[in-house]
CSV table of C-alpha atoms and ligand atoms in Angstrom, one decimal:
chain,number,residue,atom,x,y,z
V,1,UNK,CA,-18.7,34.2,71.4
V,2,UNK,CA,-15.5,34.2,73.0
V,3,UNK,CA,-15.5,32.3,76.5
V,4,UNK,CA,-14.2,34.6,79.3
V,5,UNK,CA,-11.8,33.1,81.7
V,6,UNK,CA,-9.7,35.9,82.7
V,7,UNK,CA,-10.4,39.6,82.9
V,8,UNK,CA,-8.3,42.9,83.8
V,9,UNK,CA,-9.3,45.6,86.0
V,10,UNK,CA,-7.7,48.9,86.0
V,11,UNK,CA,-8.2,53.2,87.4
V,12,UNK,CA,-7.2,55.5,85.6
V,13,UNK,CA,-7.6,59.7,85.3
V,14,UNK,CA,-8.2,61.3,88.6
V,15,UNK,CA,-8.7,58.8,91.4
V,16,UNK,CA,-12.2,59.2,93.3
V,17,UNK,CA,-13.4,58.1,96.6
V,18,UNK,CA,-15.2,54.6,95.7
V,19,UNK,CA,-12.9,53.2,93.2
V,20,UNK,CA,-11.4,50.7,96.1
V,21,UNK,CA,-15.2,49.3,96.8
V,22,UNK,CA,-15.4,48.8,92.8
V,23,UNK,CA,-12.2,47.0,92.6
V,24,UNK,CA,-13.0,44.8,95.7
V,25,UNK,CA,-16.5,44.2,93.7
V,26,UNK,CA,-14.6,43.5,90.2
V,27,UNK,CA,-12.8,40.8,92.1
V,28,UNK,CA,-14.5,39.0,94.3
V,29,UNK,CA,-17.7,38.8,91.8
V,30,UNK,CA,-14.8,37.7,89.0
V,31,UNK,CA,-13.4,34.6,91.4
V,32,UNK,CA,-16.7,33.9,92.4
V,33,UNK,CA,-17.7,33.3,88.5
V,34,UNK,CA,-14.3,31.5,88.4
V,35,UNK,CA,-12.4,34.1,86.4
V,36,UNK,CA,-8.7,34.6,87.2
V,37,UNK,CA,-8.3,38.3,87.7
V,38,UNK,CA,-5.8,41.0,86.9
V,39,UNK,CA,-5.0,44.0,88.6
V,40,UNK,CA,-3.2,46.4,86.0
V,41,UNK,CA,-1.1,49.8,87.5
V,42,UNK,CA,-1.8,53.1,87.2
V,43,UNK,CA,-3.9,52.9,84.7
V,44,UNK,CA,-3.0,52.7,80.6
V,45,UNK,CA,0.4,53.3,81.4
V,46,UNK,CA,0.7,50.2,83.5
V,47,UNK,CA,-0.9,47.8,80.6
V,48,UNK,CA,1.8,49.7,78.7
V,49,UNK,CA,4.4,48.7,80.7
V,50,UNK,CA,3.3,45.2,81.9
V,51,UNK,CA,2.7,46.7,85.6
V,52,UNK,CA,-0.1,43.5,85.9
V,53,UNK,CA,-0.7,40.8,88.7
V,54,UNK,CA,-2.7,38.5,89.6
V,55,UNK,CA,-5.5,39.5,92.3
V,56,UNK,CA,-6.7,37.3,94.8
V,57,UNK,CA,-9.7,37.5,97.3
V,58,UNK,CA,-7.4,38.5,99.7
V,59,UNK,CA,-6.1,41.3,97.6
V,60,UNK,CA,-8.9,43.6,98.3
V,61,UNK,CA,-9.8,42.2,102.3
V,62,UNK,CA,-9.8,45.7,104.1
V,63,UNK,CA,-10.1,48.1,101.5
V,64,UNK,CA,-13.3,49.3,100.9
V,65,UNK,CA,-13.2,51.6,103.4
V,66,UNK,CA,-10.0,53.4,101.7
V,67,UNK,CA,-10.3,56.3,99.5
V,68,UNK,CA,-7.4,56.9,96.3
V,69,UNK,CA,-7.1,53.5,94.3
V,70,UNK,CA,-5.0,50.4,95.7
V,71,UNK,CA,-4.3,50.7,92.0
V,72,UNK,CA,-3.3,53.8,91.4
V,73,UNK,CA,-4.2,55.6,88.8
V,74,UNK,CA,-2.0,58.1,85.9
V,75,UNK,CA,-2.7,59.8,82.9
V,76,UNK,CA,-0.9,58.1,79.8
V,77,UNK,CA,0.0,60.1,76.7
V,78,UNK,CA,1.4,56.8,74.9
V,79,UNK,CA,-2.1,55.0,74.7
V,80,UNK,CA,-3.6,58.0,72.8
V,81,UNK,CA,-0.7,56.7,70.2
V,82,UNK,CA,-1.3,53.2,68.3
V,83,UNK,CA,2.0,52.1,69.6
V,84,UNK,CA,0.9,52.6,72.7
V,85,UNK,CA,-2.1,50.6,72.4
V,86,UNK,CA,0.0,47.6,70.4
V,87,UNK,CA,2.0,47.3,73.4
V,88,UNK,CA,-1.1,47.3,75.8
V,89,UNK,CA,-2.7,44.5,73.3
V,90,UNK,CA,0.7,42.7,73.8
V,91,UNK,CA,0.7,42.7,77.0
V,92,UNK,CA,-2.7,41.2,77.7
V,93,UNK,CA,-1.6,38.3,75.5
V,94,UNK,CA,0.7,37.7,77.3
V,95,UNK,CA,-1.2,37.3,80.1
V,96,UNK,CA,-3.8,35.9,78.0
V,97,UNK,CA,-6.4,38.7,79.6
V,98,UNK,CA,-9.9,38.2,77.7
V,99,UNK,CA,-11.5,41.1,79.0
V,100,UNK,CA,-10.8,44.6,80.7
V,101,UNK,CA,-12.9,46.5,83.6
V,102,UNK,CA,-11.8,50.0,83.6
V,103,UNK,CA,-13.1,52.5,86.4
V,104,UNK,CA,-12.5,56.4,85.2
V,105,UNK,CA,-13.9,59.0,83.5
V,106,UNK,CA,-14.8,60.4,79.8
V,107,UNK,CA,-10.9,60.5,78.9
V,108,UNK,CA,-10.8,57.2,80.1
V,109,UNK,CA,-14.0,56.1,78.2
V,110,UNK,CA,-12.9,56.8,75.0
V,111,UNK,CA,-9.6,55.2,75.4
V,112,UNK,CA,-11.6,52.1,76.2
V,113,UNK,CA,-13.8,52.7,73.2
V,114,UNK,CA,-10.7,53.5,70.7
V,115,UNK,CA,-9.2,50.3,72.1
V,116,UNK,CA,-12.0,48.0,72.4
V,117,UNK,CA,-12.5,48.4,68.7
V,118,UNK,CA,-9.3,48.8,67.6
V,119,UNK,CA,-8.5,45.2,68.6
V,120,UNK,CA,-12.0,43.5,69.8
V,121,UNK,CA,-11.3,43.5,73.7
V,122,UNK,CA,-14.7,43.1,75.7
V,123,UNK,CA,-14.6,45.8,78.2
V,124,UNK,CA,-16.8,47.8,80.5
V,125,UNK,CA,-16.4,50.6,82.5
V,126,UNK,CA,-17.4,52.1,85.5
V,127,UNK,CA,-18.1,55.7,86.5
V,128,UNK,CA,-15.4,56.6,88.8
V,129,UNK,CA,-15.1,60.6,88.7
V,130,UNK,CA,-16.2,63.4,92.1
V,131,UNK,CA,-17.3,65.5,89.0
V,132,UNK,CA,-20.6,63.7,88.4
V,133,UNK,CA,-20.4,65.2,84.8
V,134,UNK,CA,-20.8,61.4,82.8
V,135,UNK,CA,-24.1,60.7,80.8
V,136,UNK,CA,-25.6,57.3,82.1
V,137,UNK,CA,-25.8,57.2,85.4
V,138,UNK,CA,-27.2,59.4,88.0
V,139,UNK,CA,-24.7,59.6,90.4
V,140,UNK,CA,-21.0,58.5,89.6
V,141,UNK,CA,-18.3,56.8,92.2
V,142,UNK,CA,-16.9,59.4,94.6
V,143,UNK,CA,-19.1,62.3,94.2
V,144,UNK,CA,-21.2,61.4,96.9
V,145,UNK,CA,-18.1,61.5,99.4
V,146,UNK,CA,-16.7,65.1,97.8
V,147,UNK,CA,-20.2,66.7,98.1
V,148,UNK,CA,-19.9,65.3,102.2
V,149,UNK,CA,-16.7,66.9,102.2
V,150,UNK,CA,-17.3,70.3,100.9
V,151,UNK,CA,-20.4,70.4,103.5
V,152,UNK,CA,-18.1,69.4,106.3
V,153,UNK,CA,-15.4,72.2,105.6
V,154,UNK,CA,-17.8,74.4,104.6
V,155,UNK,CA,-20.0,74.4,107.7
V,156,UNK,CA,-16.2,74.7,109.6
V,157,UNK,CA,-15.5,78.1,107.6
V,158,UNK,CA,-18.8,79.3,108.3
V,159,UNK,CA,-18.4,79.2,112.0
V,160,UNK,CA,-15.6,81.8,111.5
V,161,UNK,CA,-17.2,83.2,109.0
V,162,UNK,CA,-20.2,84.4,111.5
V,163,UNK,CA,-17.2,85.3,114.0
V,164,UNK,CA,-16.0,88.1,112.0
V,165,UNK,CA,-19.0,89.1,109.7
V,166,UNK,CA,-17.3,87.8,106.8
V,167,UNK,CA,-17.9,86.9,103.3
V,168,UNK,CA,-16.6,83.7,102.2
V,169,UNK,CA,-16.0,82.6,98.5
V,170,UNK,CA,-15.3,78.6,98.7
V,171,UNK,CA,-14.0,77.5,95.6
V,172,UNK,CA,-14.8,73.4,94.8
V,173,UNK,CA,-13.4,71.2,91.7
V,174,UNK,CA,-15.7,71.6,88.9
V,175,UNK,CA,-13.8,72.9,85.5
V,176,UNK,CA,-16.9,72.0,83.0
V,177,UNK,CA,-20.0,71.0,85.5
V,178,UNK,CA,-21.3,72.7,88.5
V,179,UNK,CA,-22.7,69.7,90.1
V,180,UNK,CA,-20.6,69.2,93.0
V,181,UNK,CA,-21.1,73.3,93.7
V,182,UNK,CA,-24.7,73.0,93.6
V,183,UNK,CA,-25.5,70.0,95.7
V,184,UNK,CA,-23.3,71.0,98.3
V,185,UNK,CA,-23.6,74.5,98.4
V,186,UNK,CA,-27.9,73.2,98.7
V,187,UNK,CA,-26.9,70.8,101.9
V,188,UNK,CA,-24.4,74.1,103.5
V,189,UNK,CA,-27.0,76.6,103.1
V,190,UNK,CA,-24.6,79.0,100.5
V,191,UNK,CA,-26.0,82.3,100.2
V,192,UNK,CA,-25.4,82.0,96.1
V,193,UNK,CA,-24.1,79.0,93.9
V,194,UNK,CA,-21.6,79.8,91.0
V,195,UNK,CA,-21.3,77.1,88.6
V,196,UNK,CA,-20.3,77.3,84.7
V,197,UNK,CA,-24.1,76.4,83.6
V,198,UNK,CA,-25.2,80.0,84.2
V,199,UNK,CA,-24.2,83.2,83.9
V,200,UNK,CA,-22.7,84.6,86.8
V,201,UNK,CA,-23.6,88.5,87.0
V,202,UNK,CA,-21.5,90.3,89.7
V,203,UNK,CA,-23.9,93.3,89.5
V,204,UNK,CA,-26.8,91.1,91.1
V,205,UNK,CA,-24.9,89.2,93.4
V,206,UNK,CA,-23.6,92.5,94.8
V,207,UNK,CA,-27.1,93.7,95.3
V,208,UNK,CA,-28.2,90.5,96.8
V,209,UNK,CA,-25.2,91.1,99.3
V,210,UNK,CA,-26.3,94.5,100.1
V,211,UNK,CA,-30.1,93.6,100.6
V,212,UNK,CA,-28.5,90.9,103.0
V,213,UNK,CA,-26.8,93.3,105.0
V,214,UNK,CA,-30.0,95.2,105.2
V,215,UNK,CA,-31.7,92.1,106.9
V,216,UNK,CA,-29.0,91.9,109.4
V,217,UNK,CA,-27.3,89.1,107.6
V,218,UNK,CA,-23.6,90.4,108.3
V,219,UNK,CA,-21.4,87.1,107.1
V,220,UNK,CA,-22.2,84.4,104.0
V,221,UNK,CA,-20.6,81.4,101.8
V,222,UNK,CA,-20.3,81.5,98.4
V,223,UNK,CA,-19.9,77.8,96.4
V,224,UNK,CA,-18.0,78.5,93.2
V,225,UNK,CA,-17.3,76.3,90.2
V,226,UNK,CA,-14.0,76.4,89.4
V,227,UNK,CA,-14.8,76.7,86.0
V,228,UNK,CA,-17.7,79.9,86.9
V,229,UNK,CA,-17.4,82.2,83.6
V,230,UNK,CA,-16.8,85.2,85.9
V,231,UNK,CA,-13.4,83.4,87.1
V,232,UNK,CA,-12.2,81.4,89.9
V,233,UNK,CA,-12.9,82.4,93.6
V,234,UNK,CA,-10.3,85.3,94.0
V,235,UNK,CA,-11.4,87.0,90.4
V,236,UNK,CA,-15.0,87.1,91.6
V,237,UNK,CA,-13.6,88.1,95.3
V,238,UNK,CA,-11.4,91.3,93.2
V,239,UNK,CA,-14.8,92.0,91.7
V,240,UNK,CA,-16.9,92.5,94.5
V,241,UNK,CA,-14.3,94.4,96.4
V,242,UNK,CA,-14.4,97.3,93.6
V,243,UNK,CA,-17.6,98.0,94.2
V,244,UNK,CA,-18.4,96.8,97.6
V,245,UNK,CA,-14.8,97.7,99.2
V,246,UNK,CA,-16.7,97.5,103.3
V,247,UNK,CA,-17.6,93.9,103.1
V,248,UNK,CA,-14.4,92.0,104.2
V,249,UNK,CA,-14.4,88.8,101.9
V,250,UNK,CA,-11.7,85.6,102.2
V,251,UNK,CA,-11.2,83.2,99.7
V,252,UNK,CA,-11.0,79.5,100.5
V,253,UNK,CA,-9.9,76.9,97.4
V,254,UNK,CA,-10.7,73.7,98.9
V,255,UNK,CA,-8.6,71.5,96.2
V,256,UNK,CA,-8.0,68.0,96.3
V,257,UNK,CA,-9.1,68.2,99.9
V,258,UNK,CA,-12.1,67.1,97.9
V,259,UNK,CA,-11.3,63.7,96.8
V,260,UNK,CA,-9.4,62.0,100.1
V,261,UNK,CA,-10.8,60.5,103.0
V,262,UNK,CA,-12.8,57.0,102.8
V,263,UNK,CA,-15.6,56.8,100.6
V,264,UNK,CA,-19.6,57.4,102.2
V,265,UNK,CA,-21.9,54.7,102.6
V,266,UNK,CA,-23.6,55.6,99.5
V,267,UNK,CA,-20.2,55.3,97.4
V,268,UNK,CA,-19.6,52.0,99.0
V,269,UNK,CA,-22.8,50.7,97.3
V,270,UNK,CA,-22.8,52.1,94.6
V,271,UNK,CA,-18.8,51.1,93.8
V,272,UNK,CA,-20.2,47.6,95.0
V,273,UNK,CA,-23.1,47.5,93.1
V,274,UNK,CA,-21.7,48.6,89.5
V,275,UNK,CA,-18.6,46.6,90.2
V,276,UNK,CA,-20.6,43.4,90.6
V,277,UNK,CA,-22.8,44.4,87.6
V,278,UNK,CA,-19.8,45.1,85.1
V,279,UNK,CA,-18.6,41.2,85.7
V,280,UNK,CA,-21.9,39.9,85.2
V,281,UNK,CA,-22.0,42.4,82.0
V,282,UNK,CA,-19.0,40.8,80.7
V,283,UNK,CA,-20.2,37.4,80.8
V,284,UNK,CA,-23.3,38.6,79.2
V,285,UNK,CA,-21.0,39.6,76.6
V,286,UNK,CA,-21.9,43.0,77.0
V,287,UNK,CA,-18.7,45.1,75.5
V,288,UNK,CA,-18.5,48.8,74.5
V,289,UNK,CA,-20.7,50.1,77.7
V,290,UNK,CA,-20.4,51.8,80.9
V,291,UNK,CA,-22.3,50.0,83.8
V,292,UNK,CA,-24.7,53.3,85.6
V,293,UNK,CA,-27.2,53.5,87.6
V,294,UNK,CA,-30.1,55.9,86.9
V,295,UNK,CA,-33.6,55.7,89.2
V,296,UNK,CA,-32.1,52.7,91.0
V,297,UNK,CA,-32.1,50.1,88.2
V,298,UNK,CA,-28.9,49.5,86.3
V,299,UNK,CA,-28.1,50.9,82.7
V,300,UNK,CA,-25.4,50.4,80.3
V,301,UNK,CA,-24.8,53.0,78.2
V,302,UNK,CA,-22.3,53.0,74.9
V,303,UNK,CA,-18.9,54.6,75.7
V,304,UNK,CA,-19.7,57.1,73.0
V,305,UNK,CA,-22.6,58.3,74.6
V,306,UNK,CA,-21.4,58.7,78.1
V,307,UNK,CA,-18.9,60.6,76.9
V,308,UNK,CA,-20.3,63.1,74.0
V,309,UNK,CA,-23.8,63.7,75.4
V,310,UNK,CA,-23.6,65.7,78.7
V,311,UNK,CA,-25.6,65.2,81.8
V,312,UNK,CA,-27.7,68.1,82.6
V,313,UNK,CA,-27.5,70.2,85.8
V,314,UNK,CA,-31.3,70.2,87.5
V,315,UNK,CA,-31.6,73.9,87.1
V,316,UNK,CA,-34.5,74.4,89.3
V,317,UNK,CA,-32.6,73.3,92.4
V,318,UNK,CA,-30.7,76.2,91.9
V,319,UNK,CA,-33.7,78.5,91.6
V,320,UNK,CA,-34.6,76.4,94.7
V,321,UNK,CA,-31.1,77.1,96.8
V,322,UNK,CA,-31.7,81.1,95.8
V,323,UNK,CA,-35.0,81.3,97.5
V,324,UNK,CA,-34.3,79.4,100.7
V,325,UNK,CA,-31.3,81.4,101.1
V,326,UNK,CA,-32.7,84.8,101.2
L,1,LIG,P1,-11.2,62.6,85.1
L,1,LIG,O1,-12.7,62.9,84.8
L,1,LIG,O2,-10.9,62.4,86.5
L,1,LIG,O3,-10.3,63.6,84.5
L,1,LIG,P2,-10.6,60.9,82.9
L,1,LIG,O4,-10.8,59.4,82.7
L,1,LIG,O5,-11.4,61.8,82.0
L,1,LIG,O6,-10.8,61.2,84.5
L,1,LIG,P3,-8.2,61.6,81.5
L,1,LIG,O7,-6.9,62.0,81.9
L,1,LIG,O8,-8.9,62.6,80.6
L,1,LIG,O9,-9.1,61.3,82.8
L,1,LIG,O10,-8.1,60.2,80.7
L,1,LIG,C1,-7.5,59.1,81.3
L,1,LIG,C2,-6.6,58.4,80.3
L,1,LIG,O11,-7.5,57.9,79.3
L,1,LIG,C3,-5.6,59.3,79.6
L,1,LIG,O12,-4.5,59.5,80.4
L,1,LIG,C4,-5.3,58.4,78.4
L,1,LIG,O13,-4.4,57.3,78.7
L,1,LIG,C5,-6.7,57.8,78.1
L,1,LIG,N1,-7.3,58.6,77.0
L,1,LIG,C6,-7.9,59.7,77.0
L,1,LIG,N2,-8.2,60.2,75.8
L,1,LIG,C7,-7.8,59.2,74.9
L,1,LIG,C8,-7.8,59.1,73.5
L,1,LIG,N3,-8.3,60.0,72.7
L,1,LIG,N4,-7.2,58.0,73.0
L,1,LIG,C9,-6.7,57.0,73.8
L,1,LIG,N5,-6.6,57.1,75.1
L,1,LIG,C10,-7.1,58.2,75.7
């Protein structure tokens, strides 16, 4: 088995609150197993273009606190190509780079798996997405700290909201999974959840609006999934107002809003935790896996599966949010 001496850590995809902690973690446990470490650039695109350097402990003093990625992170087009990925291999020769830690998500995963085969790298990576949509791990780098800000501007709009007796549709990131809608719109008290997991019916939500207004409830919040199948916020909004044209409804798209702002406690540690375990994976001579965590104990699951199987929405908590918001 190859002896690893020095190792490369890189983000990549869309940044996530948390992915500083696991950086800091990557490092400091790497120097502490004396590994020389390498921070690579924006991602792919940086191994592409020999955007590497050498991290110290220093490097990371002060920056698990910081949300985005001292990193940063990019999508690259050229490492889908196997030019792309020569180049990459080039360059960690260069440096004479053993090993790779990358923090991202699916798209980022199978790059790693593609690339790790394709030229028998070691390397593990991290769960670092708000989406929560990765198989392997229960919770993934960054969502914790997007679900705490959706609650935070929620419970803001909901103060005007009840000002003006308004309905509110909040729109939150979410294209293919509804788990950020549905945890947050459980901790804000939503008066419905819209994610792309279930069928959105306008019909019933209408009715539930009107049996509201019957109880005296004269303002709400709606959570929608960008990726509902009835639309984005302002087609559901359009859809109500045909056939409910008295309630007066706003539309709020909260947007990358989502992702900024330094990373919750329980981001921190769970950055710091897989961070630390990825290293110690490594040396293991674990290769191929991503480093989760699922009922507290640490898993490693194959690339491949993290990124082809899907991790299920917990249903009944939605059936759950729907009575306690009557
Ligand atoms: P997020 O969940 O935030 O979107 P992600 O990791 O899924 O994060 P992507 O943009 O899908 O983000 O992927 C990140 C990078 O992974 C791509 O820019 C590309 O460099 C690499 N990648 C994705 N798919 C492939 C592939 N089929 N072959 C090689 N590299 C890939």
């Amino acid at each position: 088995m190859l002896k690893i001496k020095r190792i490369g850590i890189l983000t990549s995809g869309g940044d996530s609150p948390g992915m500083n902690a696991a950086i800091r973690a990557v490092v400091r446990t790497g120097i502490n197993n004396d590994l020389e470490v390498y921070g690579i650039m924006s991602g792919y695109q940086g191994l592409i273009k020999n955007e590497i350097a050498r991290m110290e402990t220093s490097s990371v003093a002060n920056i698990i606190q910081r949300g985005g990625t001292i990193l940063k992170s990019a999508r690259s087009e050229d490492f889908k190509t196997k030019e792309g990925r020569e180049k990459a291999l080039n360059n960690l020769k260069k440096h004479k780079i053993d090993a790779l830690v990358v923090i991202g998500g699916d798209g980022t995963f199978t790059g790693a798996d593609i690339f790790s085969r394709e030229h028998d790298i070691p390397m593990i990576g991290l769960p670092g997405t708000i989406d929560n949509d990765l198989y392997g791990t229960d919770f993934t780098i960054g969502y914790d700290t997007a679900l705490n800000n959706v609650v935070m501007a929620t419970d803001k709009i909901r103060d005007t909201a009840i000002a003006h007796n308004r309905l509110f549709l909040i729109e939150v990131m979410g294209r293919d999974a509804g788990f950020i809608a549905l945890r947050s719109g459980i901790a804000a008290g939503a008066e419905d959840i819209l994610i792309p997991e279930t069928k959105t019916y306008i019909s019933e939500l209408i009715s539930k609006l009107k049996q509201s207004r019957r109880k005296n409830k004269m303002s709400g919040i709606i959570i929608v999934s960008e990726g509902d199948d009835a639309g984005g916020a302002y087609d559901i909004a359009d859809k109500i107002k045909e056939s409910y044209p008295e309630y007066e409804i706003r539309v709020t798209i909260l947007g990358h809003i989502q992702r900024g702002g330094p990373p919750s406690c329980a981001d921190r540690v769970l950055a710091s935790r897989l961070g630390y375990e990825a290293v110690r994976a490594l040396l293991k001579g674990r290769s191929g896996v991503m480093v989760g965590e699922i009922d507290n104990k640490i898993v490693y699951t194959p690339f491949e599966n993290a990124v082809k199987q899907h991790h299920k929405i917990n249903k009944p908590l939605l059936e759950m949010a729907r009575v306690l918001s009557i």
